[in-house]
Coordinates of C-alpha atoms in Angstrom, one line a residue:
Chain A
X1 CA 58.7 -41.6 -80.5
X2 CA 56.0 -44.1 -81.4
X3 CA 57.0 -47.3 -83.0
X4 CA 54.5 -47.0 -85.8
X5 CA 55.8 -45.1 -88.8
X6 CA 53.0 -45.6 -91.3
X7 CA 49.3 -46.0 -90.6
X8 CA 46.6 -46.5 -93.1
X9 CA 43.1 -45.8 -91.8
X10 CA 40.3 -47.1 -94.0
X11 CA 42.0 -46.2 -97.2
X12 CA 40.1 -46.6 -100.4
X13 CA 41.5 -45.8 -103.8
X14 CA 39.3 -45.6 -106.9
X15 CA 40.8 -45.2 -110.5
X16 CA 38.2 -44.6 -113.2
X17 CA 35.4 -46.3 -111.3
X18 CA 37.6 -49.3 -110.5
X19 CA 38.2 -50.0 -106.9
X20 CA 41.9 -50.7 -106.5
X21 CA 42.1 -50.5 -102.8
X22 CA 39.1 -51.3 -100.7
X23 CA 38.9 -49.9 -97.2
X24 CA 42.4 -50.9 -96.2
X25 CA 43.8 -50.4 -92.7
X26 CA 47.2 -51.4 -91.4
X27 CA 50.2 -50.2 -89.5
X28 CA 53.9 -50.4 -90.3
X29 CA 56.5 -50.4 -87.6
X30 CA 59.9 -48.8 -87.5
X31 CA 63.0 -50.8 -88.5
X32 CA 61.3 -53.8 -90.0
X33 CA 61.3 -55.4 -93.4
X34 CA 57.7 -55.5 -94.8
X35 CA 56.6 -57.1 -98.0
X36 CA 53.4 -56.5 -99.9
X37 CA 52.7 -59.7 -101.7
X38 CA 50.0 -60.4 -104.3
X39 CA 49.2 -61.0 -107.9
X40 CA 49.3 -58.1 -110.4
X41 CA 46.4 -55.8 -109.9
X42 CA 45.9 -56.6 -106.2
X43 CA 46.7 -53.1 -105.2
X44 CA 50.2 -53.6 -103.7
X45 CA 51.8 -51.0 -106.0
X46 CA 49.0 -48.6 -105.2
X47 CA 49.8 -48.8 -101.5
X48 CA 53.4 -48.0 -102.3
X49 CA 52.4 -45.0 -104.5
X50 CA 50.1 -43.8 -101.7
X51 CA 52.9 -43.9 -99.2
X52 CA 55.3 -42.2 -101.6
X53 CA 52.7 -39.5 -102.3
X54 CA 52.3 -40.0 -106.1
X55 CA 48.6 -40.6 -105.7
X56 CA 46.0 -39.4 -103.2
X57 CA 43.6 -41.7 -101.4
X58 CA 40.0 -41.4 -102.6
X59 CA 38.8 -42.0 -99.0
X60 CA 40.5 -42.6 -95.7
X61 CA 43.7 -41.2 -94.1
X62 CA 47.4 -42.0 -94.3
X63 CA 49.6 -41.1 -91.4
X64 CA 53.4 -40.9 -91.4
X65 CA 54.7 -40.5 -87.9
X66 CA 51.1 -39.9 -86.8
X67 CA 50.9 -36.8 -89.1
X68 CA 48.1 -37.1 -91.7
X69 CA 49.9 -36.8 -95.1
X70 CA 47.0 -37.0 -97.5
X71 CA 47.8 -33.5 -98.8
X72 CA 51.5 -33.6 -98.5
X73 CA 53.2 -33.8 -101.9
X74 CA 55.8 -36.5 -102.6
X75 CA 58.8 -34.2 -102.5
X76 CA 58.0 -33.3 -98.8
X77 CA 57.7 -36.8 -97.5
X78 CA 60.5 -38.5 -95.5
X79 CA 60.3 -41.5 -97.9
X80 CA 62.4 -42.6 -100.8
X81 CA 61.6 -45.1 -103.5
X82 CA 63.5 -47.7 -105.5
X83 CA 61.6 -48.0 -108.8
X84 CA 60.9 -51.1 -110.7
X85 CA 62.7 -49.7 -113.8
X86 CA 65.2 -48.0 -111.4
X87 CA 64.4 -44.6 -113.0
X88 CA 68.0 -43.5 -113.0
X89 CA 68.6 -40.1 -114.7
X90 CA 70.2 -40.9 -118.0
X91 CA 71.8 -37.4 -118.3
X92 CA 73.6 -37.8 -115.0
X93 CA 76.5 -40.1 -114.1
X94 CA 76.4 -42.4 -111.1
X95 CA 77.7 -39.8 -108.6
X96 CA 75.2 -37.2 -109.7
X97 CA 72.3 -39.7 -109.7
X98 CA 73.1 -40.6 -106.1
X99 CA 73.7 -36.9 -105.2
X100 CA 70.4 -35.7 -106.7
X101 CA 68.4 -35.6 -103.5
X102 CA 71.3 -34.1 -101.5
X103 CA 71.8 -31.3 -104.1
X104 CA 68.1 -30.4 -103.9
X105 CA 68.4 -30.2 -100.1
X106 CA 71.4 -27.8 -100.7
X107 CA 73.8 -30.0 -98.7
X108 CA 77.3 -28.7 -98.8
X109 CA 79.6 -30.0 -101.5
X110 CA 81.9 -31.6 -99.0
X111 CA 79.1 -33.5 -97.3
X112 CA 77.6 -34.5 -100.6
X113 CA 80.9 -36.1 -101.6
X114 CA 81.2 -37.9 -98.3
X115 CA 77.6 -39.2 -98.2
X116 CA 77.6 -40.3 -101.8
X117 CA 80.8 -42.2 -101.3
X118 CA 79.4 -43.8 -98.2
X119 CA 76.1 -44.8 -99.9
X120 CA 78.0 -46.3 -102.9
X121 CA 80.2 -48.2 -100.5
X122 CA 77.1 -49.5 -98.8
X123 CA 76.0 -51.1 -102.1
X124 CA 79.5 -52.2 -103.1
X125 CA 79.9 -49.7 -105.9
X126 CA 83.0 -47.9 -104.8
X127 CA 85.0 -46.4 -107.7
X128 CA 82.0 -46.3 -110.0
X129 CA 81.3 -42.6 -109.3
X130 CA 82.2 -41.3 -112.8
X131 CA 80.5 -44.0 -114.8
X132 CA 77.6 -43.2 -117.0
X133 CA 74.3 -45.0 -116.3
X134 CA 74.4 -46.7 -119.8
X135 CA 77.7 -48.3 -118.8
X136 CA 76.2 -50.1 -115.8
X137 CA 74.8 -53.6 -115.9
X138 CA 71.2 -54.3 -114.6
X139 CA 72.5 -55.4 -111.2
X140 CA 74.7 -52.3 -110.9
X141 CA 71.9 -50.0 -111.8
X142 CA 69.8 -51.6 -109.2
X143 CA 72.5 -50.8 -106.6
X144 CA 72.7 -47.2 -107.8
X145 CA 69.0 -46.9 -107.4
X146 CA 69.2 -48.2 -103.8
X147 CA 72.2 -45.9 -103.1
X148 CA 70.2 -43.0 -104.4
X149 CA 67.4 -43.8 -102.0
X150 CA 69.4 -44.5 -98.9
X151 CA 71.8 -41.6 -99.2
X152 CA 68.9 -39.3 -98.1
X153 CA 68.7 -41.1 -94.8
X154 CA 64.9 -41.6 -95.2
X155 CA 62.9 -43.2 -92.4
X156 CA 61.3 -45.5 -95.0
X157 CA 62.5 -47.0 -98.2
X158 CA 59.9 -48.2 -100.7
X159 CA 60.9 -50.9 -103.2
X160 CA 58.7 -51.5 -106.1
X161 CA 59.5 -55.0 -107.5
X162 CA 63.1 -53.9 -107.8
X163 CA 64.4 -57.4 -108.5
X164 CA 62.0 -58.5 -111.2
X165 CA 64.2 -57.4 -114.0
X166 CA 67.2 -59.4 -112.8
X167 CA 68.1 -63.0 -113.7
X168 CA 67.5 -65.7 -111.1
X169 CA 71.0 -66.0 -109.7
X170 CA 71.4 -62.3 -109.4
X171 CA 68.0 -62.0 -107.9
X172 CA 68.8 -64.5 -105.1
X173 CA 72.0 -62.7 -104.4
X174 CA 70.3 -59.3 -104.2
X175 CA 67.7 -60.8 -101.8
X176 CA 70.4 -61.5 -99.3
X177 CA 72.0 -58.1 -99.9
X178 CA 68.8 -56.2 -99.5
X179 CA 67.9 -58.0 -96.3
X180 CA 71.4 -57.5 -94.9
X181 CA 71.3 -53.8 -96.0
X182 CA 68.0 -53.2 -94.2
X183 CA 69.3 -54.7 -91.0
X184 CA 72.6 -52.7 -91.1
X185 CA 70.7 -49.5 -91.8
X186 CA 68.0 -50.3 -89.3
X187 CA 65.4 -48.4 -91.4
X188 CA 62.0 -49.6 -92.5
X189 CA 61.8 -51.2 -95.9
X190 CA 58.5 -51.8 -97.7
X191 CA 59.0 -54.2 -100.5
X192 CA 56.5 -55.0 -103.2
X193 CA 56.6 -58.3 -105.0
X194 CA 54.5 -61.0 -106.6
X195 CA 57.2 -63.6 -105.9
X196 CA 56.3 -65.5 -102.8
X197 CA 59.7 -67.0 -102.4
X198 CA 61.2 -63.5 -102.3
X199 CA 58.7 -62.5 -99.7
X200 CA 59.3 -65.5 -97.5
X201 CA 63.0 -65.1 -97.7
X202 CA 63.4 -61.4 -96.9
X203 CA 60.5 -60.2 -94.7
X204 CA 59.9 -59.7 -91.1
X205 CA 56.2 -59.2 -91.9
X206 CA 54.2 -60.0 -95.0
X207 CA 50.9 -58.5 -96.2
X208 CA 49.2 -60.8 -98.7
X209 CA 46.9 -58.8 -100.9
X210 CA 44.2 -59.8 -103.3
X211 CA 41.6 -57.7 -105.1
X212 CA 42.3 -54.5 -103.2
X213 CA 42.1 -56.0 -99.7
X214 CA 44.7 -57.4 -97.3
X215 CA 44.0 -61.1 -97.0
X216 CA 46.4 -61.9 -94.2
X217 CA 49.4 -60.3 -92.5
X218 CA 52.0 -61.9 -90.4
X219 CA 55.5 -63.3 -90.2
X220 CA 56.6 -65.6 -93.1
X221 CA 56.2 -68.7 -91.0
X222 CA 52.7 -67.7 -89.7
X223 CA 51.5 -67.1 -93.2
X224 CA 53.1 -70.2 -94.6
X225 CA 52.0 -72.5 -91.8
X226 CA 48.6 -71.0 -91.0
X227 CA 47.1 -69.5 -94.2
X228 CA 43.8 -68.0 -93.6
X229 CA 42.1 -69.0 -96.8
X230 CA 42.4 -70.8 -100.1
X231 CA 43.9 -67.8 -101.8
X232 CA 46.7 -67.3 -99.4
X233 CA 47.4 -71.0 -99.2
X234 CA 47.6 -71.2 -102.9
X235 CA 49.6 -68.1 -103.4
X236 CA 52.2 -68.8 -100.8
X237 CA 53.8 -72.0 -101.9
X238 CA 52.1 -75.0 -103.2
X239 CA 49.3 -76.6 -101.3
X240 CA 46.9 -79.5 -101.3
X241 CA 43.5 -78.2 -100.5
X242 CA 40.6 -80.6 -100.0
X243 CA 37.2 -80.2 -98.6
X244 CA 36.5 -81.7 -95.2
X245 CA 34.3 -81.7 -92.2
X246 CA 35.3 -80.8 -88.6
X247 CA 33.9 -83.5 -86.5
X248 CA 35.1 -82.2 -83.1
X249 CA 38.1 -80.4 -81.7
X250 CA 41.2 -82.1 -83.0
X251 CA 39.2 -84.4 -85.2
X252 CA 38.7 -83.8 -89.0
X253 CA 37.3 -85.9 -91.7
X254 CA 38.3 -85.8 -95.4
X255 CA 38.9 -88.2 -98.2
X256 CA 36.3 -90.4 -96.5
X257 CA 38.5 -91.0 -93.5
X258 CA 38.9 -89.5 -90.1
X259 CA 42.2 -87.9 -88.9
X260 CA 43.6 -86.4 -85.7
X261 CA 44.6 -82.8 -86.1
X262 CA 45.6 -79.9 -83.8
X263 CA 42.9 -77.4 -84.8
X264 CA 40.1 -76.2 -82.5
X265 CA 37.3 -73.8 -82.1
X266 CA 35.0 -75.0 -84.9
X267 CA 31.4 -75.9 -84.7
X268 CA 30.5 -79.5 -84.8
X269 CA 30.3 -80.9 -88.3
X270 CA 31.4 -77.6 -89.8
X271 CA 32.4 -77.8 -93.4
X272 CA 36.1 -76.7 -93.7
X273 CA 39.0 -76.7 -96.1
X274 CA 42.0 -78.9 -95.3
X275 CA 45.5 -78.0 -96.3
X276 CA 48.5 -80.2 -96.3
X277 CA 51.8 -78.8 -97.8
X278 CA 53.4 -81.1 -100.4
X279 CA 56.6 -81.3 -98.4
X280 CA 54.7 -82.6 -95.4
X281 CA 53.5 -85.7 -97.2
X282 CA 55.5 -88.9 -96.9
X283 CA 55.2 -91.7 -99.4
X284 CA 54.8 -95.2 -98.0
X285 CA 53.2 -98.4 -99.3
X286 CA 49.5 -98.4 -100.0
X287 CA 48.8 -100.6 -97.0
X288 CA 50.6 -98.5 -94.3
X289 CA 49.7 -95.0 -95.6
X290 CA 46.8 -92.9 -94.3
X291 CA 45.5 -92.2 -97.8
X292 CA 45.9 -94.5 -100.7
X293 CA 46.6 -92.6 -104.0
X294 CA 47.5 -93.4 -107.6
X295 CA 50.6 -91.6 -109.1
X296 CA 49.5 -89.6 -112.1
X297 CA 52.7 -87.8 -113.1
X298 CA 56.1 -86.9 -111.9
X299 CA 58.3 -83.9 -112.6
X300 CA 62.0 -83.6 -111.7
X301 CA 62.5 -80.2 -110.1
X302 CA 66.2 -80.4 -109.2
X303 CA 66.0 -80.3 -105.5
X304 CA 63.0 -82.7 -105.4
X305 CA 60.5 -84.6 -107.4
X306 CA 57.1 -83.1 -107.8
X307 CA 54.7 -86.0 -107.8
X308 CA 51.0 -85.6 -108.7
X309 CA 48.6 -88.2 -107.3
X310 CA 44.8 -88.7 -107.1
X311 CA 42.9 -90.4 -104.4
X312 CA 39.7 -92.4 -104.9
X313 CA 37.6 -89.2 -104.5
X314 CA 39.3 -87.3 -107.4
X315 CA 41.2 -85.1 -104.9
X316 CA 44.6 -84.1 -106.3
X317 CA 47.6 -84.6 -104.0
X318 CA 50.9 -83.0 -104.7
X319 CA 53.9 -84.5 -103.1
X320 CA 57.5 -83.2 -102.9
X321 CA 59.9 -85.9 -102.3
X322 CA 63.6 -86.7 -103.0
X323 CA 62.5 -90.3 -103.7
X324 CA 61.3 -91.4 -107.1
X325 CA 58.1 -93.4 -107.7
X326 CA 56.7 -95.2 -110.7
X327 CA 53.9 -93.4 -112.6
X328 CA 50.7 -95.4 -112.5
X329 CA 51.6 -97.2 -109.2
X330 CA 49.4 -97.0 -106.1
X331 CA 51.1 -95.7 -103.0
X332 CA 50.1 -94.5 -99.6
X333 CA 50.5 -91.0 -98.1
X334 CA 51.5 -90.5 -94.6
X335 CA 51.5 -87.3 -92.5
X336 CA 51.6 -86.0 -88.9
X337 CA 48.5 -84.5 -87.2
X338 CA 50.5 -81.2 -87.1
X339 CA 50.8 -81.2 -90.9
X340 CA 47.1 -80.7 -91.2
X341 CA 45.9 -77.1 -91.3
X342 CA 42.2 -76.4 -91.3
X343 CA 40.6 -73.3 -92.8
X344 CA 37.2 -72.0 -91.9
X345 CA 35.3 -70.8 -95.0
X346 CA 35.0 -67.1 -95.4
X347 CA 36.8 -66.2 -92.1
X348 CA 38.1 -62.7 -91.8
X349 CA 41.6 -62.0 -90.5
X350 CA 40.3 -60.6 -87.2
X351 CA 38.1 -63.7 -86.6
X352 CA 41.0 -65.9 -87.5
X353 CA 43.4 -64.3 -85.1
X354 CA 40.8 -64.4 -82.3
X355 CA 40.1 -68.1 -82.8
X356 CA 43.9 -68.8 -82.9
X357 CA 44.5 -66.9 -79.7
X358 CA 41.6 -68.6 -78.0
X359 CA 42.9 -72.1 -78.3
X360 CA 46.6 -71.2 -77.9
X361 CA 46.0 -70.3 -74.3
Chain B
X1 CA 74.7 -61.6 -149.7
X2 CA 71.8 -61.0 -152.1
X3 CA 70.1 -58.4 -150.0
X4 CA 73.4 -56.6 -149.5
X5 CA 73.8 -56.3 -153.2
X6 CA 70.3 -55.1 -153.6
X7 CA 70.9 -52.5 -150.9
X8 CA 73.7 -51.2 -152.9
X9 CA 71.6 -51.0 -156.1
X10 CA 68.8 -49.3 -154.2
X11 CA 71.2 -46.5 -153.2
X12 CA 71.9 -45.6 -156.9
X13 CA 68.9 -43.4 -157.5
X14 CA 69.6 -41.5 -154.3
X15 CA 73.3 -41.1 -155.2
X16 CA 72.4 -39.7 -158.6
X17 CA 69.9 -37.4 -157.0
X18 CA 72.4 -36.1 -154.5
X19 CA 75.1 -35.6 -157.2
X20 CA 72.7 -33.8 -159.6
X21 CA 70.7 -31.7 -157.2
X22 CA 72.8 -31.2 -154.2
X23 CA 76.5 -31.4 -155.0
X24 CA 76.4 -30.0 -158.5
X25 CA 74.4 -26.9 -157.6
X26 CA 76.6 -26.3 -154.6
X27 CA 79.7 -26.5 -156.8
X28 CA 78.1 -24.2 -159.4
X29 CA 77.2 -21.7 -156.7
X30 CA 80.8 -21.8 -155.4
X31 CA 82.1 -21.4 -159.0
X32 CA 79.7 -18.5 -159.8
X33 CA 80.7 -16.7 -156.7
X34 CA 84.1 -16.1 -158.2
X35 CA 82.7 -14.5 -161.5
X36 CA 81.8 -10.9 -162.1
X37 CA 78.8 -9.8 -164.1
X38 CA 80.7 -10.2 -167.4
X39 CA 81.9 -13.7 -166.5
X40 CA 85.5 -12.9 -165.6
X41 CA 87.2 -14.4 -162.5
X42 CA 87.2 -12.0 -159.6
X43 CA 87.4 -11.9 -155.8
X44 CA 85.5 -8.6 -155.7
X45 CA 82.2 -10.3 -154.8
X46 CA 83.6 -11.4 -151.5
X47 CA 85.3 -8.1 -150.9
X48 CA 81.9 -6.3 -151.5
X49 CA 80.3 -8.5 -148.8
X50 CA 82.4 -6.5 -146.2
X51 CA 80.9 -3.2 -147.3
X52 CA 78.6 -1.5 -144.8
X53 CA 75.5 -2.3 -146.9
X54 CA 76.0 -6.0 -146.9
X55 CA 77.3 -6.1 -143.3
X56 CA 74.1 -4.5 -142.2
X57 CA 72.1 -7.0 -144.2
X58 CA 74.0 -9.8 -142.6
X59 CA 73.5 -8.3 -139.2
X60 CA 69.8 -7.9 -139.9
X61 CA 69.4 -11.5 -141.1
X62 CA 71.0 -12.8 -137.9
X63 CA 69.1 -10.5 -135.7
X64 CA 65.7 -11.3 -137.1
X65 CA 66.5 -15.0 -137.3
X66 CA 67.5 -14.9 -133.7
X67 CA 64.4 -13.1 -132.6
X68 CA 62.1 -15.4 -134.6
X69 CA 63.9 -18.5 -133.1
X70 CA 63.8 -17.1 -129.6
X71 CA 60.1 -16.3 -129.8
X72 CA 59.4 -19.7 -131.3
X73 CA 61.3 -21.4 -128.5
X74 CA 59.7 -19.3 -125.7
X75 CA 56.2 -19.9 -127.1
X76 CA 56.8 -23.4 -128.5
X77 CA 58.3 -25.0 -125.4
X78 CA 55.4 -24.4 -123.1
X79 CA 53.0 -25.4 -125.8
X80 CA 54.9 -28.6 -126.5
X81 CA 55.0 -29.3 -122.7
X82 CA 51.2 -28.6 -122.2
X83 CA 50.5 -30.6 -125.3
X84 CA 52.3 -33.7 -123.9
X85 CA 50.0 -33.4 -120.8
X86 CA 46.7 -33.2 -122.6
X87 CA 44.4 -36.1 -123.2
X88 CA 44.1 -36.1 -127.0
X89 CA 47.6 -35.0 -127.6
X90 CA 48.0 -36.5 -131.1
X91 CA 44.9 -34.6 -132.2
X92 CA 46.2 -31.3 -130.8
X93 CA 49.5 -31.9 -132.3
X94 CA 48.0 -32.4 -135.8
X95 CA 46.0 -29.2 -135.3
X96 CA 49.3 -27.4 -134.4
X97 CA 51.1 -28.8 -137.4
X98 CA 48.2 -28.5 -139.9
X99 CA 49.1 -24.9 -141.0
X100 CA 52.5 -26.1 -142.2
X101 CA 50.7 -28.2 -144.8
X102 CA 49.5 -25.1 -146.5
X103 CA 51.6 -23.4 -149.0
X104 CA 53.8 -20.7 -147.6
X105 CA 52.8 -18.1 -150.1
X106 CA 49.1 -18.7 -149.4
X107 CA 49.6 -18.2 -145.7
X108 CA 51.6 -15.1 -146.3
X109 CA 48.8 -13.6 -148.5
X110 CA 46.3 -14.6 -145.9
X111 CA 48.2 -12.4 -143.4
X112 CA 48.1 -9.5 -145.8
X113 CA 44.3 -9.8 -145.6
X114 CA 44.1 -10.3 -141.9
X115 CA 46.5 -7.6 -140.9
X116 CA 45.7 -5.1 -143.7
X117 CA 44.0 -1.7 -143.1
X118 CA 40.6 -3.2 -144.1
X119 CA 41.3 -6.5 -142.3
X120 CA 39.4 -8.1 -139.4
X121 CA 42.1 -7.1 -136.8
X122 CA 41.8 -3.5 -137.7
X123 CA 38.0 -3.7 -137.7
X124 CA 38.2 -5.2 -134.2
X125 CA 40.5 -2.4 -133.0
X126 CA 38.1 0.2 -134.4
X127 CA 35.2 -1.5 -132.7
X128 CA 36.8 -1.5 -129.3
X129 CA 37.8 2.1 -129.7
X130 CA 41.5 1.9 -130.2
X131 CA 41.3 2.9 -133.8
X132 CA 42.9 1.5 -137.0
X133 CA 46.6 0.8 -136.9
X134 CA 49.3 0.3 -139.5
X135 CA 49.9 -3.4 -138.7
X136 CA 51.7 -4.5 -141.9
X137 CA 55.1 -3.6 -143.2
X138 CA 56.9 -3.3 -139.9
X139 CA 59.2 -5.3 -137.7
X140 CA 56.4 -6.6 -135.6
X141 CA 54.4 -8.1 -138.5
X142 CA 57.5 -9.7 -140.0
X143 CA 58.5 -11.4 -136.7
X144 CA 54.9 -12.4 -136.0
X145 CA 54.2 -14.0 -139.4
X146 CA 57.7 -15.7 -139.5
X147 CA 57.2 -17.1 -136.0
X148 CA 53.7 -18.3 -137.0
X149 CA 55.1 -20.1 -140.0
X150 CA 58.1 -21.7 -138.3
X151 CA 56.8 -22.5 -134.8
X152 CA 55.5 -26.0 -135.7
X153 CA 59.1 -26.9 -136.5
X154 CA 60.0 -25.9 -133.0
X155 CA 57.1 -27.6 -131.3
X156 CA 57.4 -30.9 -133.0
X157 CA 60.9 -31.9 -132.0
X158 CA 60.5 -30.6 -128.4
X159 CA 57.2 -32.5 -128.1
X160 CA 58.8 -35.7 -129.2
X161 CA 61.7 -35.2 -126.7
X162 CA 59.2 -34.6 -123.8
X163 CA 57.2 -37.7 -124.9
X164 CA 60.4 -39.8 -124.8
X165 CA 61.0 -39.0 -121.1
X166 CA 60.3 -42.0 -119.0
X167 CA 57.5 -40.9 -116.6
X168 CA 59.1 -42.7 -113.7
X169 CA 62.0 -40.2 -113.9
X170 CA 59.6 -37.5 -113.0
X171 CA 58.3 -39.6 -110.1
X172 CA 61.9 -40.3 -109.0
X173 CA 62.8 -36.6 -109.0
X174 CA 59.7 -35.8 -106.9
X175 CA 60.5 -38.7 -104.7
X176 CA 64.0 -37.3 -104.1
X177 CA 62.6 -34.0 -102.9
X178 CA 62.4 -31.9 -106.1
X179 CA 59.5 -29.5 -106.5
X180 CA 57.8 -29.2 -109.9
X181 CA 60.1 -26.3 -110.9
X182 CA 63.2 -28.1 -109.8
X183 CA 62.1 -31.2 -111.6
X184 CA 61.8 -29.2 -114.7
X185 CA 65.2 -27.6 -114.3
X186 CA 67.1 -30.7 -113.4
X187 CA 65.3 -33.4 -115.3
X188 CA 62.9 -32.4 -118.0
X189 CA 64.8 -29.5 -119.5
X190 CA 68.2 -31.4 -119.7
X191 CA 66.4 -34.4 -121.3
X192 CA 64.8 -32.2 -123.9
X193 CA 67.9 -30.5 -125.1
X194 CA 68.1 -32.6 -128.2
X195 CA 64.6 -31.5 -129.1
X196 CA 65.5 -27.8 -128.5
X197 CA 68.6 -28.2 -130.6
X198 CA 66.6 -29.7 -133.6
X199 CA 64.0 -27.0 -133.2
X200 CA 66.6 -24.3 -133.1
X201 CA 68.2 -25.5 -136.3
X202 CA 64.9 -26.1 -138.1
X203 CA 63.7 -22.5 -137.3
X204 CA 66.9 -20.5 -137.3
X205 CA 68.5 -21.7 -140.5
X206 CA 65.4 -21.2 -142.8
X207 CA 64.6 -17.8 -141.3
X208 CA 68.2 -16.7 -142.0
X209 CA 67.5 -16.8 -145.7
X210 CA 63.8 -15.8 -145.8
X211 CA 63.0 -13.6 -148.6
X212 CA 59.3 -13.6 -149.7
X213 CA 57.9 -12.7 -146.3
X214 CA 60.4 -9.8 -146.0
X215 CA 58.9 -8.3 -149.1
X216 CA 55.2 -9.1 -148.7
X217 CA 54.8 -8.6 -144.9
X218 CA 57.7 -6.3 -144.1
X219 CA 57.4 -4.3 -147.3
X220 CA 61.1 -4.6 -148.0
X221 CA 61.8 -2.6 -144.8
X222 CA 63.6 -5.6 -143.5
X223 CA 66.3 -6.5 -146.0
X224 CA 68.0 -9.8 -145.2
X225 CA 70.6 -11.8 -147.1
X226 CA 67.8 -13.9 -148.5
X227 CA 66.2 -10.8 -150.1
X228 CA 69.6 -9.8 -151.5
X229 CA 70.2 -13.2 -153.1
X230 CA 66.8 -13.0 -154.7
X231 CA 67.4 -9.5 -156.0
X232 CA 70.8 -10.4 -157.5
X233 CA 69.6 -13.4 -159.3
X234 CA 66.2 -12.1 -160.6
X235 CA 66.6 -8.3 -160.8
X236 CA 70.2 -7.2 -161.2
X237 CA 71.2 -10.5 -162.8
X238 CA 74.5 -10.3 -160.9
X239 CA 74.7 -14.1 -160.3
X240 CA 78.2 -13.8 -159.0
X241 CA 77.3 -11.5 -156.2
X242 CA 74.2 -13.6 -155.4
X243 CA 76.3 -16.8 -155.3
X244 CA 78.9 -15.2 -153.0
X245 CA 76.1 -14.3 -150.5
X246 CA 74.8 -17.8 -150.8
X247 CA 78.2 -19.3 -150.1
X248 CA 78.6 -17.1 -147.0
X249 CA 75.1 -18.1 -145.8
X250 CA 75.9 -21.8 -146.2
X251 CA 79.1 -21.4 -144.2
X252 CA 77.2 -19.4 -141.6
X253 CA 74.6 -22.1 -141.3
X254 CA 77.2 -24.8 -140.9
X255 CA 78.8 -22.8 -138.1
X256 CA 75.5 -22.4 -136.4
X257 CA 74.8 -26.1 -136.6
X258 CA 78.2 -26.9 -135.2
X259 CA 77.9 -24.3 -132.5
X260 CA 74.5 -25.4 -131.3
X261 CA 75.7 -29.0 -131.1
X262 CA 78.7 -27.9 -129.0
X263 CA 76.7 -25.6 -126.7
X264 CA 73.9 -28.2 -126.1
X265 CA 76.4 -30.9 -125.2

């Protein structure tokens, strides 16, 4: 059995002359937690619907277990979906909602009872069998929807922004539960979200999408630490992005100064974009800091202060710090060479990976 | 406080209307049903209802109403379903409902022309070599015209019920392995039961007491309770007997409404 469960081969989807997915290729491996992350309209839900079989690709092929499923209808695919609005059947109670798929497969009554009970136990809903859907809270409905999907023992569970309707506290709780559930079941989850924190917290692998193409794929730390371009850097967490010039390997210039860094493989004097995450910036005095900046505003975020500063070249610098500063004062910013991340302009993911591999050896 | 008081005042015209034109007539009908033709108190009207003549009429009324309702449902449901899948569904819906804006009598007369011996249908049958047929004044024409008149009342509530179904429920059903047919059986049909129930009542109850169409289209071959009420009030002037039939019909309708609600639950 190959480890690849889903493969997209140059898949394009066009709706009413509008290209929603543009020549997308990727593979999804068995037993991992994948997240499709991107702003609304980036094509992430379309990918999910293509896997589920609700829409057909305009071009390209989709493989499940190395079988082309372009023409296989949704009801014959080994895939189950947890919908954004849960899509629970209002005329059926909790038990019958979960049993729906099993009843269609003509599973024996005894087995239905056992498997539904197990699935409900998995999502901590024992004893809720006879409740009506209208009697369940948002979080409980969410669990019923998950139970209804996993009870069929699919190879792949698709989750379409299932947490977006929950309040913050419940959402964080469900993130833990979903992640744990996926690991206990050992089946593949493909999770769609526009919430980067959710993606970082839960995933083995993240696909960042924008305008119908995959911008970058990788583990949460890869994507956070080494974003491929401005879009990814901006979308995943907050970033300071300034223009700079690569003087030589391990030497970059921005904000009119020269800094040591750990990036290589650029042309001499190549214009680049420089990223430093707000939490990697230390505040010191103006004299000792690497970049002197003026504090423009300060927001209390609970865990930290978010401090917005400007340097002499009108570059904005966002700092996350537990220390408070005075608005209007001049301070210095300090950072390690490792905190600097350099992005080549217009680099594709393949080129990016190649360059990274080249200098890692 | 003020709006509450106003709300109460606003109900007064409606209350007067209900008392004068709904409750009072019902009481009058009930009262009349216990009077014979000379105005003396009697229970004979109700006794007569159990004679073979009236039992047959009652049976006919229920039979034809059932057939018309069944045909409306069998034709109306697929129409409502397809309608909800078309692109300009509101337009199509209006076109379906448009005939119900035309006066009932006019529509009935129109059918006399269409189905008559000199009408276009017979002309067509002649032209294709089948030859002229007697289309009017039989069971078929009665059921056909009644269905035509009442079918919008079946389509509309079913259409609304289908429209109300959350599309992701259909996806969920497909996703869980249900074919289109199974999805219909297990999701769409159960969720449109309310619509079917409304449609059933809106068609069955009026057809139970139809009278004009029975005479014009069925040529009095189909005699229903509606016809009997009309005859008693306007021809024989036996208001007592007419009222007794009306009372029985009202009770029958109430039973039907109650029963459909129970069955559909």
